[in-house]
PDB file of C-alpha atoms in Angstrom:
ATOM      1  CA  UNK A 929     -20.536  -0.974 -10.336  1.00 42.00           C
ATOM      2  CA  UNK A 930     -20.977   1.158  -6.949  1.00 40.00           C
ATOM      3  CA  UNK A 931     -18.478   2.739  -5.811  1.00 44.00           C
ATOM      4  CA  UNK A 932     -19.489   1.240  -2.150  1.00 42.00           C
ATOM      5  CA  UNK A 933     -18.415  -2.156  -4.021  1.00 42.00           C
ATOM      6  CA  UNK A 934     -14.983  -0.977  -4.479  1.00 43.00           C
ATOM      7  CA  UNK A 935     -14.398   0.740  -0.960  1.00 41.00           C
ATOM      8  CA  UNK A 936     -15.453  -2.697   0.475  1.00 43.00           C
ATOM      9  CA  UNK A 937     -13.204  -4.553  -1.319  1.00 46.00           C
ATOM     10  CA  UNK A 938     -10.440  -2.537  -1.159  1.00 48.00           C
ATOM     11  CA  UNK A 939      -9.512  -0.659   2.387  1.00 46.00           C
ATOM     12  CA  UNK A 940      -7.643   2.002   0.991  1.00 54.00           C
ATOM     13  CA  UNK A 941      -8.484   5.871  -0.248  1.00 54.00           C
ATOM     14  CA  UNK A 942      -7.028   4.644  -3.363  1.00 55.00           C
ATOM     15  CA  UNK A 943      -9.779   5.758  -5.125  1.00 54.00           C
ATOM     16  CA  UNK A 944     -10.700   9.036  -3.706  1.00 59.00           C
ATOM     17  CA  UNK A 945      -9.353  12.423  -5.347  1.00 61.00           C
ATOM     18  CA  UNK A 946      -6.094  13.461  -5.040  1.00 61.00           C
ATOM     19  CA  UNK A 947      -6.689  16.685  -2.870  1.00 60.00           C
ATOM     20  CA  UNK A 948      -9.502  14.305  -0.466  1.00 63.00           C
ATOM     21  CA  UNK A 949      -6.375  12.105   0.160  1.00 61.00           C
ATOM     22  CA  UNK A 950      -3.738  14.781   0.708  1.00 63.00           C
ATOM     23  CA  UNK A 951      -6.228  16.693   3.489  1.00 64.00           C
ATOM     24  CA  UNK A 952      -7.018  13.551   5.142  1.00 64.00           C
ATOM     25  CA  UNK A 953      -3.460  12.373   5.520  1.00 61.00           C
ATOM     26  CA  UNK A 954      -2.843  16.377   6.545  1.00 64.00           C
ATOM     27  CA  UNK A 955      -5.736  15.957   9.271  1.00 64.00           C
ATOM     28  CA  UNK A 956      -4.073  12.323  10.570  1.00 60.00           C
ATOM     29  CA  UNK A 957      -0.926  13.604  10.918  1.00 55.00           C
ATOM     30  CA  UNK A 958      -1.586  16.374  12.852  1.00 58.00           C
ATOM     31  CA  UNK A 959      -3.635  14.284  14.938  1.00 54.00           C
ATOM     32  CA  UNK A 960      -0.782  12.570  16.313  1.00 49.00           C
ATOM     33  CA  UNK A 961       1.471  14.999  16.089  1.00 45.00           C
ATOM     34  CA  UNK A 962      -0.500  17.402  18.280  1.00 46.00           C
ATOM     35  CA  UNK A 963      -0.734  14.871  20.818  1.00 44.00           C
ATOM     36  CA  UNK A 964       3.327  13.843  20.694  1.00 42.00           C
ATOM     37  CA  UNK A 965       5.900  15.394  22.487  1.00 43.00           C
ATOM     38  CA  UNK A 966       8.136  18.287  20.841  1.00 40.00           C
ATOM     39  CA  UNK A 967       5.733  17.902  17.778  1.00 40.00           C
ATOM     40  CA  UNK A 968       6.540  19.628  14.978  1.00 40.00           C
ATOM     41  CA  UNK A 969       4.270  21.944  12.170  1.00 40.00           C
ATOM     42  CA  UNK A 970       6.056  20.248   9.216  1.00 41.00           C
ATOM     43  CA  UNK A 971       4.759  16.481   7.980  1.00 43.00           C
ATOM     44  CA  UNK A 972       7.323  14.415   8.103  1.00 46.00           C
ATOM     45  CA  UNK A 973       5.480  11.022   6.894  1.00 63.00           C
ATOM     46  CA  UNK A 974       4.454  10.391   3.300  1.00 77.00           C
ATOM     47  CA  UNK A 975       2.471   8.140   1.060  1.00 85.00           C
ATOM     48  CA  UNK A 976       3.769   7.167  -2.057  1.00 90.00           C
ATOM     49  CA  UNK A 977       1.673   7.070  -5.164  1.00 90.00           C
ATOM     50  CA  UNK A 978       0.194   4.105  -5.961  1.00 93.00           C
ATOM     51  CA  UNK A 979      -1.806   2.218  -8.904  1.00 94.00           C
ATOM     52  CA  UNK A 980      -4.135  -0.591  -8.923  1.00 94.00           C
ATOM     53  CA  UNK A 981      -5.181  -2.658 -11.539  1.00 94.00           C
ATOM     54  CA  UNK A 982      -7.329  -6.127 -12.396  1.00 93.00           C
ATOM     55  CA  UNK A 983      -6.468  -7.437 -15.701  1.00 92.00           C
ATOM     56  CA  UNK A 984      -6.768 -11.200 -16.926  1.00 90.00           C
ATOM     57  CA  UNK A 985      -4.019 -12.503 -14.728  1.00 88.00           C
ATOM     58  CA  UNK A 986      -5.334 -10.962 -11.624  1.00 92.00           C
ATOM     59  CA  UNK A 987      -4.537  -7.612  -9.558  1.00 94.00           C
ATOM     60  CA  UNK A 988      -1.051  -5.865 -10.253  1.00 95.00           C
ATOM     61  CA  UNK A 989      -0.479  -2.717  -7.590  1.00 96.00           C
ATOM     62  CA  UNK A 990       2.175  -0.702  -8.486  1.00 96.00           C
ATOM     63  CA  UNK A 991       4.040   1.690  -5.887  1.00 95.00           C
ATOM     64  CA  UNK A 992       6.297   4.187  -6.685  1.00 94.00           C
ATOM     65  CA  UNK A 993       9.311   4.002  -3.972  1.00 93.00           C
ATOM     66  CA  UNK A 994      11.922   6.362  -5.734  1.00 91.00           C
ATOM     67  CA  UNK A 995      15.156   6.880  -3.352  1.00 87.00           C
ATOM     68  CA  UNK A 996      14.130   3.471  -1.779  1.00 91.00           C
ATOM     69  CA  UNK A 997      16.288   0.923  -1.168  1.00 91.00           C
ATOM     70  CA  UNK A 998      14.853  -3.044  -1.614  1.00 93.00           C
ATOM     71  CA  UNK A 999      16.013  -3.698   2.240  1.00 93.00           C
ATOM     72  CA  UNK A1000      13.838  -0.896   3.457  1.00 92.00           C
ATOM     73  CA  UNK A1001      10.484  -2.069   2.181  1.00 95.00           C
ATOM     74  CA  UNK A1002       8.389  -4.384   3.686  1.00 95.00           C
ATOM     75  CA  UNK A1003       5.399  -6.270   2.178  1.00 96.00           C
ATOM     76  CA  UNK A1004       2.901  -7.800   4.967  1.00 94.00           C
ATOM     77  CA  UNK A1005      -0.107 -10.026   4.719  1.00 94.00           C
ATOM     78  CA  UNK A1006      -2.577  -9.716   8.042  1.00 92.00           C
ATOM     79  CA  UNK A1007      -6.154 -10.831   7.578  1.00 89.00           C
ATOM     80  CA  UNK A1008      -6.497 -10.148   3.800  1.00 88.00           C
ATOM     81  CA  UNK A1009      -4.930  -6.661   4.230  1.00 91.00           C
ATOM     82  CA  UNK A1010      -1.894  -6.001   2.596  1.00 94.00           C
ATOM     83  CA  UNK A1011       0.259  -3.586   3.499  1.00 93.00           C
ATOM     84  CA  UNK A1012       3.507  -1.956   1.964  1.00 94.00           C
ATOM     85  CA  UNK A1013       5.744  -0.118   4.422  1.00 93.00           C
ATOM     86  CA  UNK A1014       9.283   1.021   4.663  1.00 92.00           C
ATOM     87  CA  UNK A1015      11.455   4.170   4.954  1.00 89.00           C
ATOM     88  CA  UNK A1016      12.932   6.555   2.926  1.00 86.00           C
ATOM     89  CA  UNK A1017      16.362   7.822   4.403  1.00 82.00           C
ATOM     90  CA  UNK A1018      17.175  11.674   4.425  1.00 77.00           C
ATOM     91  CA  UNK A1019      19.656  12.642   2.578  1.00 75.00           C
ATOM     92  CA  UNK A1020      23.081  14.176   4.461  1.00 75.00           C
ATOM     93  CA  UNK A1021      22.749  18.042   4.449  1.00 75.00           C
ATOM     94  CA  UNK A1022      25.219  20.469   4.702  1.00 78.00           C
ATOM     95  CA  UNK A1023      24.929  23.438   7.178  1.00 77.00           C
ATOM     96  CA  UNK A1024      26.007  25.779   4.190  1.00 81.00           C
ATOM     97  CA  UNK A1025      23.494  24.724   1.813  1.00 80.00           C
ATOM     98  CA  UNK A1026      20.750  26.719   0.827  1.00 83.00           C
ATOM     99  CA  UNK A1027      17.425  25.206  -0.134  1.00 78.00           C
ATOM    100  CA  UNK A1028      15.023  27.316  -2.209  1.00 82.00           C
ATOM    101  CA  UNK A1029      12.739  24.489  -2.453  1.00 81.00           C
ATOM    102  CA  UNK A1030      11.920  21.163  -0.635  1.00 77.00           C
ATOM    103  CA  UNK A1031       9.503  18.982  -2.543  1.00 77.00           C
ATOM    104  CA  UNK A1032      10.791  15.196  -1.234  1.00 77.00           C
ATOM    105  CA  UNK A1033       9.348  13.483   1.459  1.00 78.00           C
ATOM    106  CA  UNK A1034      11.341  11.458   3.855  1.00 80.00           C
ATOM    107  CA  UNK A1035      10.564   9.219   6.719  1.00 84.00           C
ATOM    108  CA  UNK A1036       8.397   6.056   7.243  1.00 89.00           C
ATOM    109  CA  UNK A1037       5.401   5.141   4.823  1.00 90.00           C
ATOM    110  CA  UNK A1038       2.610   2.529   4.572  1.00 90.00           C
ATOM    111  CA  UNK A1039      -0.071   1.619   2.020  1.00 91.00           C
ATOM    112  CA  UNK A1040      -2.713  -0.982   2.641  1.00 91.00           C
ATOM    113  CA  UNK A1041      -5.311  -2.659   0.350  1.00 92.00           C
ATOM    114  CA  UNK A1042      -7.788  -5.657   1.298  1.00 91.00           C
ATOM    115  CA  UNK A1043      -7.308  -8.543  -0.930  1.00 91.00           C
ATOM    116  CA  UNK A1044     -10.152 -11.099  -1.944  1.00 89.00           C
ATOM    117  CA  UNK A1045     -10.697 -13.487   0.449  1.00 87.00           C
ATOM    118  CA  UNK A1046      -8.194 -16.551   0.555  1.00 85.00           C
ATOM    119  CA  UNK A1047      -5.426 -14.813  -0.781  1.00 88.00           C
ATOM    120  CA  UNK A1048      -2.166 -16.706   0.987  1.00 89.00           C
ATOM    121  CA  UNK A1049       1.237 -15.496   1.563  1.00 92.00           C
ATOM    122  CA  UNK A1050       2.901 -17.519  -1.707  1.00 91.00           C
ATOM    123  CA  UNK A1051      -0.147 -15.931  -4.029  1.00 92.00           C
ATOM    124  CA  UNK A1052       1.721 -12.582  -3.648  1.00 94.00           C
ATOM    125  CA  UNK A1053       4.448 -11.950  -6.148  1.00 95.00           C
ATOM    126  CA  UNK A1054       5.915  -8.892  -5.451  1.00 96.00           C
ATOM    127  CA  UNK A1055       8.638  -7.556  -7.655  1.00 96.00           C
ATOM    128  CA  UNK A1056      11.383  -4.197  -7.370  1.00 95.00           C
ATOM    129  CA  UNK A1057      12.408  -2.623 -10.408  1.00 94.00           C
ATOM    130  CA  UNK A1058      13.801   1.165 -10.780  1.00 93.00           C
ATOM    131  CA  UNK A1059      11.993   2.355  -7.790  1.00 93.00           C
ATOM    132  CA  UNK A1060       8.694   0.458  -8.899  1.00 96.00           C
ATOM    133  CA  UNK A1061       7.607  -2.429  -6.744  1.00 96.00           C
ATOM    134  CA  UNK A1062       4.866  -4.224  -8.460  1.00 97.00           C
ATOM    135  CA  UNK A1063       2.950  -6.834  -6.466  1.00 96.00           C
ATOM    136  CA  UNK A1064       0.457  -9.350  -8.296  1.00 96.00           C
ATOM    137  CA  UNK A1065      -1.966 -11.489  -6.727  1.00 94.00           C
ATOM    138  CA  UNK A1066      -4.592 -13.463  -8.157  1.00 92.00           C
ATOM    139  CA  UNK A1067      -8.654 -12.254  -7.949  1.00 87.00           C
ATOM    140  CA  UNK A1068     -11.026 -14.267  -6.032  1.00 79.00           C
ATOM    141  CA  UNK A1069     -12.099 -15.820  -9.213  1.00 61.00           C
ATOM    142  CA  UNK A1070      -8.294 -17.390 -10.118  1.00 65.00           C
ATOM    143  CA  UNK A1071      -7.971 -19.293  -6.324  1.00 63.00           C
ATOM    144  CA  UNK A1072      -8.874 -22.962  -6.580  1.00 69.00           C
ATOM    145  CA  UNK A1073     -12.005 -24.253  -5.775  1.00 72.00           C
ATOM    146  CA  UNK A1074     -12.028 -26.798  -3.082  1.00 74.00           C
ATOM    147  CA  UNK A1075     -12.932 -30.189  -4.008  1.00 80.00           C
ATOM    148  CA  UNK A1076     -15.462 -31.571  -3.217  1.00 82.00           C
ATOM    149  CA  UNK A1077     -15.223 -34.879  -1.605  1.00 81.00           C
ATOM    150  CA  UNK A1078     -17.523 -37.619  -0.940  1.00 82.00           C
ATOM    151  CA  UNK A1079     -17.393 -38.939   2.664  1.00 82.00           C
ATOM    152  CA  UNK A1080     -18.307 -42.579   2.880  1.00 81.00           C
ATOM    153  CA  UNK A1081     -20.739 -43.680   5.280  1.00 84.00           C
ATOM    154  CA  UNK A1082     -19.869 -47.176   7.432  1.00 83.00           C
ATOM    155  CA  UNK A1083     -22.099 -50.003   8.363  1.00 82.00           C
ATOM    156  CA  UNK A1084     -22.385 -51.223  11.826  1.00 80.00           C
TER     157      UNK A1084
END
């Protein structure tokens, strides 16, 4: 298998190093942050780590959403994309405190993938569990076939 097989069915850097995703979500966001207002130098979006994997029931992708509350995630279906999105609230800050190290991101995220073709909104079984939100859906291969039916033809 290609990996141009892979990128087309799935429209996501999912599978791209580590270090190629981190620079190219650097580069975006200071795309649009150059060109906003009062921008800032310090990224304020994030991506949360994500996993996907086929197995014998179909595709399972995994998100890690730690801080995240259920409410505050939303799981979309546009065109065979899927997308994960949400917000992770800052946490309240003192004035006094001192921070010798900020590692968290905060803010709004998103994650997309392309599903196979006739994927529909009840298919996707998404489910929340100690910051984990796991979303199954079946491969192209587990959707029903249409049936075939045989159209009569009338006599005049």
């Amino acid at each position: 298998m290609s990996m141009t097989l892979w990128t087309d069915l799935f429209d996501d850097d999912f599978f791209r190093p580590a270090w190629q995703q981190d620079l190219q979500h650097i580069r975006r966001h200071a795309e649009r942050s150059a060109d906003s207002p009062g921008a800032s130098n310090q990224l304020s979006a994030w991506r949360p780590t994500s996993d996907l994997k086929e197995g014998k029931d179909g595709f399972t992708l995994s998100v890690e959403l730690p801080g995240v509350k259920k409410e505050d995630i939303n799981v979309t279906l546009d065109k065979n994309i899927l997308t994960v999105s949400g917000k992770r609230e800052h946490e309240t800050r003192d004035d006094t405190d001192k921070f010798h190290r900020v590692e968290r991101f905060f803010g709004n995220f998103s994650r997309s993938v392309r599903v196979p073709e006739g994927i529909k909104e009840e298919d996707i079984k998404p489910t929340f569990d100690n910051g984990v939100l796991h979303i199954k859906f079946p491969s192209k291969a587990q959707l029903p076939k249409p049936e075939r039916k045989q159209i009569s033809i009338q006599s005049l």
